[in-house]
XYZ file of C-alpha atoms in Angstrom:
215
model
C -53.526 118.365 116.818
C -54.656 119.569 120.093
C -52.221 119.403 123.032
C -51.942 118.921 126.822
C -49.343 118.861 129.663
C -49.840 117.439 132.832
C -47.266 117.665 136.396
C -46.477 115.536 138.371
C -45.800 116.724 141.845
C -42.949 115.824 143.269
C -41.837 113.753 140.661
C -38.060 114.348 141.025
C -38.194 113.086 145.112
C -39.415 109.622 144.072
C -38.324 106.315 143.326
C -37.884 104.939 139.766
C -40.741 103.283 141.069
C -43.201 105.388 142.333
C -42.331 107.549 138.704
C -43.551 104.646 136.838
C -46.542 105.050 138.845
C -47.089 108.369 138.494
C -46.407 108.435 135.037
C -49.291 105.946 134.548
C -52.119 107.811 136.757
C -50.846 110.731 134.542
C -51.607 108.707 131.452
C -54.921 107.603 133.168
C -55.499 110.950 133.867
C -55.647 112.358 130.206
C -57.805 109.756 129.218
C -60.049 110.584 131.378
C -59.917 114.495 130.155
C -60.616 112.852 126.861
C -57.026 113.894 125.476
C -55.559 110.629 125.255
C -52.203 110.323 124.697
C -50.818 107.404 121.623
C -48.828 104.685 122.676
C -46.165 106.394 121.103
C -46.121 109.556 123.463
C -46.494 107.262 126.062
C -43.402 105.246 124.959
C -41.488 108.690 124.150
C -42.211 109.749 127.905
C -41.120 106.599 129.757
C -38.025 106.680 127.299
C -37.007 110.002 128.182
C -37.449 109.449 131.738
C -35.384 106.244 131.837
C -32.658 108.150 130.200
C -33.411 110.958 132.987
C -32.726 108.168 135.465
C -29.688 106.386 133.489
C -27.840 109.953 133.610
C -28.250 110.493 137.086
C -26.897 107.134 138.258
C -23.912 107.813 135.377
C -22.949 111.004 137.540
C -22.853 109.371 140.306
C -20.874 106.806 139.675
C -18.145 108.530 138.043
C -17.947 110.743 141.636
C -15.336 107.987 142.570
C -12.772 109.544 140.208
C -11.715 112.850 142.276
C -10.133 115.210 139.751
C -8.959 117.287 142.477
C -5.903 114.035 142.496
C -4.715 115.670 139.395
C -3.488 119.170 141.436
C -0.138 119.438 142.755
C -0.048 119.935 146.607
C 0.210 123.802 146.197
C -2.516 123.644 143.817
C -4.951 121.788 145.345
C -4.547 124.032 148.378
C -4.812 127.203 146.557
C -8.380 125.961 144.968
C -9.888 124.737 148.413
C -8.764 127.989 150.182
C -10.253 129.918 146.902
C -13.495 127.904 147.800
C -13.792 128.212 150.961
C -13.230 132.622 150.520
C -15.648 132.700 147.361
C -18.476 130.026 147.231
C -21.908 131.031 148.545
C -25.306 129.560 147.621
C -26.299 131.806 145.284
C -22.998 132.064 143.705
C -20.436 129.668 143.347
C -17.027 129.516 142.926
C -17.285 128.339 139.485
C -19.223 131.225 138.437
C -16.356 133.163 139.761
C -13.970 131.128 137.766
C -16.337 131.423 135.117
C -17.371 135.064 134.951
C -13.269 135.724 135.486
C -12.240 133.751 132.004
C -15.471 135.591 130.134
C -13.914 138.820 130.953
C -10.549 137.956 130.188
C -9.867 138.732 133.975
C -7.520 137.228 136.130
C -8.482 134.967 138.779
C -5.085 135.335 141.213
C -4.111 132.195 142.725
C -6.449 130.172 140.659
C -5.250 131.227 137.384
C -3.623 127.969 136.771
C -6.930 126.611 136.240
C -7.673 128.113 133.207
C -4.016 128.148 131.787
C -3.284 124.611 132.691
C -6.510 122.495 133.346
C -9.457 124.342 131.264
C -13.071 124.390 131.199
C -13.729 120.365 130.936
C -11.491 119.608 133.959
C -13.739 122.232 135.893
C -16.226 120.973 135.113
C -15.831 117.772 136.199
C -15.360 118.701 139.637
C -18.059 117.945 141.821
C -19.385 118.911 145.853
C -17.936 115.323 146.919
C -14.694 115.803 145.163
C -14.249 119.513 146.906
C -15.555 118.069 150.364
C -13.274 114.829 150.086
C -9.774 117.049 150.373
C -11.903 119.658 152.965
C -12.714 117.081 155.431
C -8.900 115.535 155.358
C -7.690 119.065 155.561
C -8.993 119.157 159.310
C -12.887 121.122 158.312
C -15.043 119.914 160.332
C -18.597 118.654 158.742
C -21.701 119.876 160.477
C -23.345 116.769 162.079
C -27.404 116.302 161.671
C -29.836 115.329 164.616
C -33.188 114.489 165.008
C -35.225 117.963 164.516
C -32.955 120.266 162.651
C -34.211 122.448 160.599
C -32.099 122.214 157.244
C -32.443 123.324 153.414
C -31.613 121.083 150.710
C -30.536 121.921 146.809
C -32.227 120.114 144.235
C -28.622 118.871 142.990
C -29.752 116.357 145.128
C -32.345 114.847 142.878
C -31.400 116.705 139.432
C -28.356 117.343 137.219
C -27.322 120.752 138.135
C -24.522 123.093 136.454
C -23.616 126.217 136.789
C -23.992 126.981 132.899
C -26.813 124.466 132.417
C -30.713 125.097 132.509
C -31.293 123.932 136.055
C -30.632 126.298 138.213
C -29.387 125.640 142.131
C -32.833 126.121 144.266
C -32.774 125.335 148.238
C -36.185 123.486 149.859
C -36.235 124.011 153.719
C -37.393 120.974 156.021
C -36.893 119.103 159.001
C -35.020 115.972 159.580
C -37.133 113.276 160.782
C -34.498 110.492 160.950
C -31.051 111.229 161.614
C -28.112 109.546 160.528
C -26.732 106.530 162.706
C -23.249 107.275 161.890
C -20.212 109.380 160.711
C -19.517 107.304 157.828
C -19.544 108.344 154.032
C -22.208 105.940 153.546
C -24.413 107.463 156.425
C -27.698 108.720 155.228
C -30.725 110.452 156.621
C -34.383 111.071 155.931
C -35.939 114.860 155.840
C -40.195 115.873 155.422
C -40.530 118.856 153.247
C -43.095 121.354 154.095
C -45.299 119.755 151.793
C -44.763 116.486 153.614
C -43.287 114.568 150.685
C -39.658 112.764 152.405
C -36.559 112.330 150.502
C -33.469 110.044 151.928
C -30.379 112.022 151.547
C -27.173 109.528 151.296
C -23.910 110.460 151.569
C -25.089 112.823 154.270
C -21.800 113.630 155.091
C -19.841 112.539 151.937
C -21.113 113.077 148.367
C -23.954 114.707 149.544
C -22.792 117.088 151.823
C -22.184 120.329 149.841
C -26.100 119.821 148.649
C -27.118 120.817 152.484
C -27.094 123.330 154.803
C -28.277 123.460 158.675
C -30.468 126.729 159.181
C -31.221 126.105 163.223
């Protein structure tokens, strides 16, 4: 049977609607090459993308549960401060963590982590969770105007881990309408080089650790 793949560019930036869209131009598209796909493949795609969309609004919605709660004062201290020393874009501080427990090495004032917590408690914490205790500790968030150059991490529109497939990649672009307010809920809208736009919520909240001002 023969085979062919087709892109869609800039798929992950849109709307479930716009997707749909897509998806069917794409479908139009292969007819037209004369390498139709069956209504089965068809169904299979849309399936798998609806399940693409169903675990991304899962993840977010389970953000409201911080497990950073769980620490003890001293704890919860110790981690942000380890943050704060270790975490850069193109390594994190759970690849630290990480790296630390695969060689059996030990990770100072973290430790605790491993020996008390484990790798499924890590793993549930999250940019907003982190930010959340940052932000009440007194560190102040970087506030977005109209012009600013930025680059964004495509944790914004994708599941991204550490261990998983998907690795964190940073997009530069420009904002184009800043956000009205200092509230978790405030959100803004950026133009990629391409020109594509995105709407980033939870500028300042949920969202926040998936930015970073560059002028």
């Amino acid at each position: 049977a023969s085979s062919y793949t087709f892109c869609i560019p800039h798929w992950i930036l849109m709307t479930p609607a716009e997707i749909a869209a897509a998806l069917q131009v794409a479908f139009q598209t292969c007819d037209a090459a004369d390498v139709p796909l069956t209504q089965t493949q068809k169904q299979m795609v849309l399936e798998a993308v609806n399940r693409w969309l169903s675990d991304r609004a899962a993840v977010s919605s389970d953000l409201t549960v911080n497990p950073l709660d769980e620490l003890t004062e001293t704890e919860r201290r110790s981690l942000l401060r380890f943050i704060q020393d270790t975490d850069r874009p193109d390594y994190s501080w759970k690849v630290q963590l990480l790296n630390d427990w695969l060689q059996g090495k030990d990770s100072g004032a973290v430790q605790f982590i491993r020996e008390r917590y484990g790798l499924r408690w890590l793993d549930r914490v999250q940019p907003v969770h982190v930010n959340y205790y940052l932000e009440r500790e007194g560190n102040a968030v970087v506030r977005l105007a109209l012009g600013d150059r930025i680059e964004v991490c495509n944790a914004l529109w994708e599941w991204v881990q550490e261990s998983g497939p998907c690795d964190r990649q940073w997009f530069p672009c420009t904002v184009v309408k800043a956000p009205e307010n200092d509230s978790a809920t405030a959100c803004c809208i950026v133009r990629f080089d391409t020109g594509a736009e995105y709407e980033i919520q939870g500028v300042y909240d949920w969202n926040r650790y998936n930015w970073r001002k560059v002028s």
